[in-house]
CSV table of C-alpha atoms in Angstrom, one decimal:
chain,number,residue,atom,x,y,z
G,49,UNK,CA,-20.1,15.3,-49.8
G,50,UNK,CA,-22.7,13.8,-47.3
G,51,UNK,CA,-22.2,14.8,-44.2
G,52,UNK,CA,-21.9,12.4,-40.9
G,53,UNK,CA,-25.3,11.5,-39.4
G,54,UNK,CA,-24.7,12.4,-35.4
G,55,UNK,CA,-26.5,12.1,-32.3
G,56,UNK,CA,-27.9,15.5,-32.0
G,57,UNK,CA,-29.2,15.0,-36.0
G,58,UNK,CA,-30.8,12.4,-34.7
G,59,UNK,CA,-32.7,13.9,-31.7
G,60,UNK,CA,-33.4,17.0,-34.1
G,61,UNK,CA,-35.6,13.9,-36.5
G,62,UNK,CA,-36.8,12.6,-34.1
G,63,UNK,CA,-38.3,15.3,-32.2
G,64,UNK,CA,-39.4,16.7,-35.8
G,65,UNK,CA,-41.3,12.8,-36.7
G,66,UNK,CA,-42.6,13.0,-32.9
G,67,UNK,CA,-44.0,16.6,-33.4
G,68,UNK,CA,-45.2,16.2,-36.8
G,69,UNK,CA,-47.0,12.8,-35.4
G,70,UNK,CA,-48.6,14.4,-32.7
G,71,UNK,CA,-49.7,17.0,-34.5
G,72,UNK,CA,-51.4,15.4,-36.9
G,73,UNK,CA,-53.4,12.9,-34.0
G,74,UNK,CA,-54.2,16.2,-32.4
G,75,UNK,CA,-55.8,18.0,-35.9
G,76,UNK,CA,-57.4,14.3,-36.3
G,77,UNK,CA,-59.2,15.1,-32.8
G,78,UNK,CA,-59.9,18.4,-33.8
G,79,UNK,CA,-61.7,17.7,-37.0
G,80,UNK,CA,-63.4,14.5,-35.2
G,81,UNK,CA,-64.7,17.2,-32.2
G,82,UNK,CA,-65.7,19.4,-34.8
G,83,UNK,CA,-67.7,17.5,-37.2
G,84,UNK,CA,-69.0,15.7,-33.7
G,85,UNK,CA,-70.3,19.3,-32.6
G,86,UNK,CA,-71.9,20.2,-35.6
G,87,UNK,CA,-73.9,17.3,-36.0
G,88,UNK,CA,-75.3,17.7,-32.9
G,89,UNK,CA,-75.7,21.7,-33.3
G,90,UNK,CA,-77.9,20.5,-36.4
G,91,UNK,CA,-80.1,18.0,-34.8
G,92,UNK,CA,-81.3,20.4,-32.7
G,93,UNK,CA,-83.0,17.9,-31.0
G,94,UNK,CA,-83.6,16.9,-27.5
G,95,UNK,CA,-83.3,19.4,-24.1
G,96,UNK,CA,-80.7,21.6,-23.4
G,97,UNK,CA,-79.1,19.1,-20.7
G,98,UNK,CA,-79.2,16.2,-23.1
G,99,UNK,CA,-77.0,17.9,-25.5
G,100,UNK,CA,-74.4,19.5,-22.8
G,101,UNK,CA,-74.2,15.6,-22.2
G,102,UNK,CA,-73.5,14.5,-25.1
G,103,UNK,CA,-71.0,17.4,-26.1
G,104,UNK,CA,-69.5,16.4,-23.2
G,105,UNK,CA,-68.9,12.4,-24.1
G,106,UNK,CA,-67.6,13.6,-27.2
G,107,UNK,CA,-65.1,15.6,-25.6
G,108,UNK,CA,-64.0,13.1,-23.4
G,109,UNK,CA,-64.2,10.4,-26.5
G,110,UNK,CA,-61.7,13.3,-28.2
G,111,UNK,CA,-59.3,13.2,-25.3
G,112,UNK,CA,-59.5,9.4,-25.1
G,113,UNK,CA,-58.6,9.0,-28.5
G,114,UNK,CA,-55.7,12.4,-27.9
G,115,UNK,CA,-54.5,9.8,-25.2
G,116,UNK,CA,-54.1,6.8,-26.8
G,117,UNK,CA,-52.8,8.5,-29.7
G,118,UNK,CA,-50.3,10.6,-27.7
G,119,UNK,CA,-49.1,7.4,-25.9
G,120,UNK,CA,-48.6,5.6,-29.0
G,121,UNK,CA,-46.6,8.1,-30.4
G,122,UNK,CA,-44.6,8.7,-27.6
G,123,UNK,CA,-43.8,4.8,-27.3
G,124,UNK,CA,-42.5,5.0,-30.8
G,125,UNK,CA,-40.4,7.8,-29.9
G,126,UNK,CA,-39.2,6.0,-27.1
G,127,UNK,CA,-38.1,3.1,-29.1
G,128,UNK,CA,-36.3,5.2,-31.9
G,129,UNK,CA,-34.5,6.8,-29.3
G,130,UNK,CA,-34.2,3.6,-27.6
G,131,UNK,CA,-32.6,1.5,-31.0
G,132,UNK,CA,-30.2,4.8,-31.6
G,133,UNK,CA,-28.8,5.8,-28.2
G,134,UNK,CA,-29.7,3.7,-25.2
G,135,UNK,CA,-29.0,0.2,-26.4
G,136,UNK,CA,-25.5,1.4,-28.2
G,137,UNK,CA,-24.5,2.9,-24.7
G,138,UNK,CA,-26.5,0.3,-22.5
G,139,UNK,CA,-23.5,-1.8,-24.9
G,140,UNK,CA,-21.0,0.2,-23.7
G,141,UNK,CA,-21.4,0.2,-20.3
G,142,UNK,CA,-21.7,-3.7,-20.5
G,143,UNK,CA,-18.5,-3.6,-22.4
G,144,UNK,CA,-16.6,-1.4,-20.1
G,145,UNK,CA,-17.8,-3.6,-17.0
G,146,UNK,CA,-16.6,-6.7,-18.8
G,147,UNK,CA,-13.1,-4.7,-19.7
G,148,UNK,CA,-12.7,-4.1,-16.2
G,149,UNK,CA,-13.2,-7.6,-14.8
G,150,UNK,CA,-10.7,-8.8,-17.1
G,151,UNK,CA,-12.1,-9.9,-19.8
G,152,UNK,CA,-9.9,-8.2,-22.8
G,153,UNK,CA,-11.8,-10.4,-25.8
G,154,UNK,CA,-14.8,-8.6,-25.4
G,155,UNK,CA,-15.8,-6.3,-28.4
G,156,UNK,CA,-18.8,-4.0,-28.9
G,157,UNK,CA,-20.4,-4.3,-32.3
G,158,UNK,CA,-24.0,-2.2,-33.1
G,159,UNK,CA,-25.1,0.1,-35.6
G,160,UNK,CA,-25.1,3.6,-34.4
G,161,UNK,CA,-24.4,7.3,-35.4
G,162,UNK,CA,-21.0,8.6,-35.9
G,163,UNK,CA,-20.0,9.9,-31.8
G,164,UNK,CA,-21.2,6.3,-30.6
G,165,UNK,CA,-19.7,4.5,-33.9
G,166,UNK,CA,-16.3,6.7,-32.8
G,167,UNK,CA,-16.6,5.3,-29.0
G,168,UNK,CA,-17.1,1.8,-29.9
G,169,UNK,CA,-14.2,2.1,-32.1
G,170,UNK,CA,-11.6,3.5,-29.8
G,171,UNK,CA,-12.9,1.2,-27.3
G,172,UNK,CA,-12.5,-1.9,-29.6
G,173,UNK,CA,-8.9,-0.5,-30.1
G,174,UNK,CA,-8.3,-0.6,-26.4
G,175,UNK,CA,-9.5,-3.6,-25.9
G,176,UNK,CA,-7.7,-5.1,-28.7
G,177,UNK,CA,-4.6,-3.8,-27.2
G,178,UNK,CA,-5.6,-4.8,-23.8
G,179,UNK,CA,-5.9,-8.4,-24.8
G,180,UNK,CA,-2.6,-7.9,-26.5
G,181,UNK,CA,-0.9,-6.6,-23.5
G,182,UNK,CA,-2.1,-9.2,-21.3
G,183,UNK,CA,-0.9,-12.2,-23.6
G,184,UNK,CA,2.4,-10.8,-23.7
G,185,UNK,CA,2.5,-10.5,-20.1
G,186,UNK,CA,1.4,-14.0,-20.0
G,187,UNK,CA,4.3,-14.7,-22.5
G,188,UNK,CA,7.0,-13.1,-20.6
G,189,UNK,CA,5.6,-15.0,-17.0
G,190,UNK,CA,5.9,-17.6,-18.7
G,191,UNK,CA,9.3,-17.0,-20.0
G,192,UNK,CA,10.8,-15.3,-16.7
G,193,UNK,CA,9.6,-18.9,-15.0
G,194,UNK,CA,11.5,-20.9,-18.2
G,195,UNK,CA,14.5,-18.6,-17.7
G,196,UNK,CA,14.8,-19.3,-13.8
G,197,UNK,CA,14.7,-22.9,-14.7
G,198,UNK,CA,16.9,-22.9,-17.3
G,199,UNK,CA,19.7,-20.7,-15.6
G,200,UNK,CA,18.8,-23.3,-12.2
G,201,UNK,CA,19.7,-26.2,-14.5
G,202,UNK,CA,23.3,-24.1,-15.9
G,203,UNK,CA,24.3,-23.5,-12.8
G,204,UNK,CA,23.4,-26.7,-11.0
G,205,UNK,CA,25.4,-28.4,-13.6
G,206,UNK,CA,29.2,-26.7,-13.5
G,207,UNK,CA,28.8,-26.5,-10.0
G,208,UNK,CA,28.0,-29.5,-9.0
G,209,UNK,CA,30.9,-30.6,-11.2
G,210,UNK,CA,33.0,-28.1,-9.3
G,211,UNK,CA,32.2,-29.2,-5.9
G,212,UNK,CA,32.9,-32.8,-7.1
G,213,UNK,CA,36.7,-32.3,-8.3
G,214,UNK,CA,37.4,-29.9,-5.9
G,215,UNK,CA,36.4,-32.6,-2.8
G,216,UNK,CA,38.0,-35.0,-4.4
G,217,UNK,CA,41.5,-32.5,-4.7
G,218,UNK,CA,40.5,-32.0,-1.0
G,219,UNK,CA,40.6,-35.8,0.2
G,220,UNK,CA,43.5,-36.2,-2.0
G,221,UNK,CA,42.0,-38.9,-4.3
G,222,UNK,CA,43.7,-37.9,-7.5
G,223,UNK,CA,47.6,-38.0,-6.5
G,224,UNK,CA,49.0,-37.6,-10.1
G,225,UNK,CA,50.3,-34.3,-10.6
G,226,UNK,CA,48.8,-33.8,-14.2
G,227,UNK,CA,45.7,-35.3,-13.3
G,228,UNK,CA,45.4,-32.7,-10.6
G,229,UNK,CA,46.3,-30.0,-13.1
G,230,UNK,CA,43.8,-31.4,-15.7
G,231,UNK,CA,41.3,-31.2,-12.9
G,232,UNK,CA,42.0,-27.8,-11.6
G,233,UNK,CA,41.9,-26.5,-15.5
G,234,UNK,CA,38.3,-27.8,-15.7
G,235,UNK,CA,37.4,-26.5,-12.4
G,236,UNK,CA,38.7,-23.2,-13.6
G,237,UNK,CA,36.6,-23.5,-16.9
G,238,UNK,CA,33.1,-24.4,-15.0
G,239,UNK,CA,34.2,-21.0,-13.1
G,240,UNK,CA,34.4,-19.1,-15.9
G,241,UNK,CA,31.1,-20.7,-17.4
G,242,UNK,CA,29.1,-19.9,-14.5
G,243,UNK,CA,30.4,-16.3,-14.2
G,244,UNK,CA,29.8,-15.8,-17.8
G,245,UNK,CA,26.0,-16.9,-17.4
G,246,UNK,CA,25.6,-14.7,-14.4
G,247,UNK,CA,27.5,-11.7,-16.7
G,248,UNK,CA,24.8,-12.2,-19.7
G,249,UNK,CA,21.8,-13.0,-17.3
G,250,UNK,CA,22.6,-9.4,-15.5
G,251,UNK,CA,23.2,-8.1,-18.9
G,252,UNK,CA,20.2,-8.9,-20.4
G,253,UNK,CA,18.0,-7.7,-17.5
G,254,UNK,CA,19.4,-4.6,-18.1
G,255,UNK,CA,18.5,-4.3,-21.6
G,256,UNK,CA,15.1,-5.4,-20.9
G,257,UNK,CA,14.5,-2.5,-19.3
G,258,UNK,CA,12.4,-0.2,-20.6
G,259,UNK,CA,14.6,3.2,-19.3
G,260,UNK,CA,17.6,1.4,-20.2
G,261,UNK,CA,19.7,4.0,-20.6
G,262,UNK,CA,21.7,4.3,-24.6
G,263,UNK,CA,24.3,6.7,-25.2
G,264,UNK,CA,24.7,6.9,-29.0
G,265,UNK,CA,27.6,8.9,-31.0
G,266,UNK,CA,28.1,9.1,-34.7
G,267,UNK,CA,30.6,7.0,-35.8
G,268,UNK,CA,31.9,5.3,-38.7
G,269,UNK,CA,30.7,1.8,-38.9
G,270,UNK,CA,33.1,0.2,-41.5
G,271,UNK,CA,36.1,1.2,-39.2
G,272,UNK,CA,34.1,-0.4,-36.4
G,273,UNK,CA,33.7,-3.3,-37.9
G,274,UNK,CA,37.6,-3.4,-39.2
G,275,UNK,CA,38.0,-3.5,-35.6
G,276,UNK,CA,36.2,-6.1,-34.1
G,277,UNK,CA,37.5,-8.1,-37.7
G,278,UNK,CA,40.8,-7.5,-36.8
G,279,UNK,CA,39.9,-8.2,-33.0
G,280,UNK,CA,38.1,-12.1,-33.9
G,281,UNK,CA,41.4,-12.9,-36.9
G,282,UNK,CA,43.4,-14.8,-34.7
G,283,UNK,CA,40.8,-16.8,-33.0
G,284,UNK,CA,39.6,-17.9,-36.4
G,285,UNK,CA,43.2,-18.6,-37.8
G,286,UNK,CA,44.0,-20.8,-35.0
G,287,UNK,CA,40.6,-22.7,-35.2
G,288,UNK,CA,41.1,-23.2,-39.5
G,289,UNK,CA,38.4,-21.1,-40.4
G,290,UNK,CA,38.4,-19.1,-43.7
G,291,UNK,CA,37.5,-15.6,-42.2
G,292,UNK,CA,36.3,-12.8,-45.0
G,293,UNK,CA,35.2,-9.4,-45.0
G,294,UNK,CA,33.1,-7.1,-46.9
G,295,UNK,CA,33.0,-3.8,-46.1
G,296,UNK,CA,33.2,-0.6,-48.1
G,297,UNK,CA,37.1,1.2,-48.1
G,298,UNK,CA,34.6,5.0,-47.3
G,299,UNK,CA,33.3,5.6,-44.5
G,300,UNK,CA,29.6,5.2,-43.2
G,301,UNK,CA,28.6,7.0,-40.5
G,302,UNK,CA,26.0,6.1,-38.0
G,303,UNK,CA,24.9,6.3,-34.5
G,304,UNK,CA,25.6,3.8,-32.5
G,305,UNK,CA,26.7,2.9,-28.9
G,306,UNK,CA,30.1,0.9,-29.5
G,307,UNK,CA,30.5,-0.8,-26.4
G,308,UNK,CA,26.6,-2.2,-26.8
G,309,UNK,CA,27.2,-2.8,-30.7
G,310,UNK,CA,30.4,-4.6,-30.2
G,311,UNK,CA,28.8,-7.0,-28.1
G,312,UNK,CA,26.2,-7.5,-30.3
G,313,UNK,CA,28.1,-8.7,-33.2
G,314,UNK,CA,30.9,-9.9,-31.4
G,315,UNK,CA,28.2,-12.4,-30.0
G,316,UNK,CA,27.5,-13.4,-33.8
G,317,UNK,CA,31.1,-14.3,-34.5
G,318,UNK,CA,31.7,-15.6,-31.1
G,319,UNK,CA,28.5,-18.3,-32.1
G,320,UNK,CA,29.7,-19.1,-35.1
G,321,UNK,CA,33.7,-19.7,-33.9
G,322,UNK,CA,32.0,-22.4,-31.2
G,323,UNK,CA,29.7,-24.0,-33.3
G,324,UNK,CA,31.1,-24.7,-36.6
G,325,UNK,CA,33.9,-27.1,-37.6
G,326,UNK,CA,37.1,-26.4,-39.4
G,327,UNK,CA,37.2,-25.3,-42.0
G,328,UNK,CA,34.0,-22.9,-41.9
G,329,UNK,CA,33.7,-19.8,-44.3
G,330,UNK,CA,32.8,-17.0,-41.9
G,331,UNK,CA,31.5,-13.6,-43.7
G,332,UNK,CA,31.2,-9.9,-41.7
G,333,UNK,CA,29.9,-7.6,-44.0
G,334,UNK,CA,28.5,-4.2,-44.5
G,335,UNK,CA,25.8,-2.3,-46.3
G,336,UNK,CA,25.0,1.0,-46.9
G,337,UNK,CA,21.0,1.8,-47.2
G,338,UNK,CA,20.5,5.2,-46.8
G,339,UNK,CA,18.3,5.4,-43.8
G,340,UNK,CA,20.0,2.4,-42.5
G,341,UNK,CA,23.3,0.6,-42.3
G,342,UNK,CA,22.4,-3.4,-42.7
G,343,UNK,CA,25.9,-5.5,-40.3
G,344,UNK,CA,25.7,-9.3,-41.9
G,345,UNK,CA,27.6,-12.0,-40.5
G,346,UNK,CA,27.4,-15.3,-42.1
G,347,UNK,CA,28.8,-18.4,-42.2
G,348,UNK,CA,28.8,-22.2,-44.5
G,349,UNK,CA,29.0,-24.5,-41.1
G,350,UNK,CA,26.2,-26.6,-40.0
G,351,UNK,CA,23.6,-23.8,-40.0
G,352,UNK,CA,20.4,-24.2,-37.7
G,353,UNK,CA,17.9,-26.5,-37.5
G,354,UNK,CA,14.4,-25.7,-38.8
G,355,UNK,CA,12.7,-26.0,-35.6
G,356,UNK,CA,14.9,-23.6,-33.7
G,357,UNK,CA,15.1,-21.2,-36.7
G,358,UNK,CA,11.5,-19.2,-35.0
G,359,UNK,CA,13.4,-19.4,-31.5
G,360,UNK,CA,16.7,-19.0,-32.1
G,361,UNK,CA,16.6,-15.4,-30.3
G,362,UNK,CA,15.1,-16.6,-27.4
G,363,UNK,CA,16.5,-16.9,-24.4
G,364,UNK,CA,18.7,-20.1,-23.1
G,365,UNK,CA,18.8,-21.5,-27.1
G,366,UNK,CA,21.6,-23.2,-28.7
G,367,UNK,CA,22.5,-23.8,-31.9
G,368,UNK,CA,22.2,-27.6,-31.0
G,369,UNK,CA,18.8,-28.7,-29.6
G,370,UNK,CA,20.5,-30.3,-26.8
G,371,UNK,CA,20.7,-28.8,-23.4
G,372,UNK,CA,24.6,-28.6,-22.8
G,373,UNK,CA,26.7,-27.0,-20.3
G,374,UNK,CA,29.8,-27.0,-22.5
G,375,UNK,CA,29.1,-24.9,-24.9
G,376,UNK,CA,27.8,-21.2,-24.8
G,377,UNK,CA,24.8,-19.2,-22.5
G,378,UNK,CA,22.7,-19.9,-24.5
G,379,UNK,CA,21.7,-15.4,-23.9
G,380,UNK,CA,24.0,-14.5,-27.1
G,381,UNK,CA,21.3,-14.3,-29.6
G,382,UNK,CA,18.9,-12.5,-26.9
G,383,UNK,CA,21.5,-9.9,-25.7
G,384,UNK,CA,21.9,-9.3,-29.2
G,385,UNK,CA,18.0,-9.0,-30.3
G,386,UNK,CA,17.9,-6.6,-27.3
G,387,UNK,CA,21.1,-4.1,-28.4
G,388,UNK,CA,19.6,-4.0,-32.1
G,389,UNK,CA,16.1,-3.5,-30.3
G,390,UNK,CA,17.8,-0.5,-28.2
G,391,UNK,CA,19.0,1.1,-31.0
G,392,UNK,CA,15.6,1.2,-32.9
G,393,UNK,CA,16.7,-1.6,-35.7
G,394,UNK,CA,16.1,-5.2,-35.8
G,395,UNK,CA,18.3,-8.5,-36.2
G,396,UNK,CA,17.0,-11.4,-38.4
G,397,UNK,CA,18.1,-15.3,-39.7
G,398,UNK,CA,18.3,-15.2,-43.1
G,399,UNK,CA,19.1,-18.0,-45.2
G,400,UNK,CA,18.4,-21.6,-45.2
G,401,UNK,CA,19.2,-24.7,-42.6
G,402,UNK,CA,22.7,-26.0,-44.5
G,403,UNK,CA,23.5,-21.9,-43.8
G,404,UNK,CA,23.8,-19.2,-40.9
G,405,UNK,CA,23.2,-15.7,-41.9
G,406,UNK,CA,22.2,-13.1,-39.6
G,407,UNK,CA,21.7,-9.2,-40.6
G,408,UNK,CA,21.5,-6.7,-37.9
G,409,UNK,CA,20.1,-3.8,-39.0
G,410,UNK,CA,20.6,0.2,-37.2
G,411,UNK,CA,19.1,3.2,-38.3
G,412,UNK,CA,21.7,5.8,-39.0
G,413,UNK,CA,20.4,8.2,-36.7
């Protein structure tokens, strides 16, 4: 197996070309000297103090030549060195500068031996997920500024409809005593709207934090979901839905905080009894899959459109495009997202638009 060129290989060859090329300039001189000095030991001519003259111009024409060999060869060593080490970290340095003034999409990319080819790796993995940190912190500004607008406009909304009938019960403008009743039954139900957006808003901040505390116990899931089945019956009966189950008669044990699950998938059905019309199949179901249990809840109304399909768990939106205050939070889907999140498993809309089917998926342990 060949081995891994590294940075102290490279020195080693270097050093080893550098010596080698030095040496060989330096027996060059030699021989040059040499064969210099015995050509003029054979002449033989001229006085004693012409030839200590010339011996000594051929020495310094030797350490001329030693010199501008020398420097030649160190220049090359200096640029090896130079193409393998300094300009890789010269890179680096430049890449960590730009890094820490912010800018994330910067990415180192030269040749070099395995430590530096190592560093520019882990450093293109931390800038990578840099860049990827800083979007979704752009992301969640982004949707922390949508959320205070949206829960501005579902508030302003109820509440300014509150204030309205309640002055006008005040200055005694409606007289008729089930007009007044009519009026202090919609008052009521703008309350209960308003506190219900404040509940899920509160809720969800919780979840979203990251030391969110989540008890889990083993417990068997098909009871559970009997349970909240049993819980939802009535409210379907009454509305003419056709309400099915499917889960398995065994048990199938998982852990799972109930009071956090139940609101998860009571959320489902809760969407699906406002949503839908009469006459609506609505389907809670249960799967076993070894490492995971897989909670469906489906349903034949008037599904989803395609464009809120890649938004639907977002928060503040409704099955309808339209921006209601009628109808739900519009946080049901989100809160939901966030339990399944919590619990290490994942909630998804399957199906297509004339169809609603959503699968929640926990890990058993």
């Amino acid at each position: 197996m060949r081995s891994k060129p590294t940075i102290f290989r490279t020195l080693v060859r270097n050093y080893i070309f550098f010596s080698l090329t030095v040496g060989a300039s330096v027996a060059s001189l030699l021989i040059y000297f040499v064969e210099r000095t015995d050509r003029l030991a054979e002449s033989g001519s001229g006085t004693s103090a012409e030839t200590l003259a010339l011996f000594w111009k051929t020495l310094a024409e030797t350490g001329l030549l030693f010199l501008v060999l020398f420097g030649i060869n160190v220049f090359l060593y200096s640029r090896l060195t130079a193409v393998k080490l300094t300009n890789p970290l010269g890179d680096i340095v430049a890449g960590i500068r730009s890094i820490a003034g912010g800018h994330y999409h910067e990415r180192l990319r030269f040749e070099a031996e395995y430590e530096l080819a190592q560093i520019q790796e882990s450093f293109n993995a931390m800038a990578e997920k840099l860049e990827k940190a800083e979007k979704e912190k752009r992301l969640l500004e982004e949707s922390r500024r949508q959320m205070l607008v949206d829960i501005s406009h579902d508030l302003r909304t109820p509440i300014t409809t509150i204030q309205g009938y309640a002055k006008a019960l005040q200055l005694g403008i409606i007289a008729d005593e089930e007009k007044k009743q009519r009026t202090i039954k919609l008052i009521c139900d703008k309350t209960y709207l308003v506190a219900k957006l404040i509940e899920d808003v509160f809720e969800l901040s919780k979840l979203e934090a990251p030391d969110y505390p989540v008890a889990k116990e083993p417990t068997d899931t098909a009871e559970f979901l009997r349970e909240i089945a049993v819980t939802f019956y009535d409210a379907f009966e009454e509305k003419g839905f056709v309400f099915d189950t499917e889960i398995p008669s065994g048990e199938v044990i998982a852990e799972f905080n109930t009071t956090l699950l139940y609101r998860a998938v009571s959320n489902l059905l809760g969407n699906a009894l406002k949503y839908n019309p009469p006459g609506t199949r609505v389907l809670i179901g249960l799967e076993d899959h070894g490492e995971t249990v897989h909670i469906e809840v489906a349903d034949d109304g008037i599904g989803i459109p395609g464009p809120l399909r890649d938004k639907v768990f977002n928060t503040f939106v409704r099955g309808n495009a339209a921006r209601t205050s009628d109808g739900g939070t519009g946080l049901g889907l989100a809160i939901a997202r966030q339990i399944a999140e919590k619990h290490g498993g994942s909630i998804s809309l399957d199906g297509d638009q004339d169809a609603t089917r959503f699968v929640l998926v926990i890990p058993k342990k």
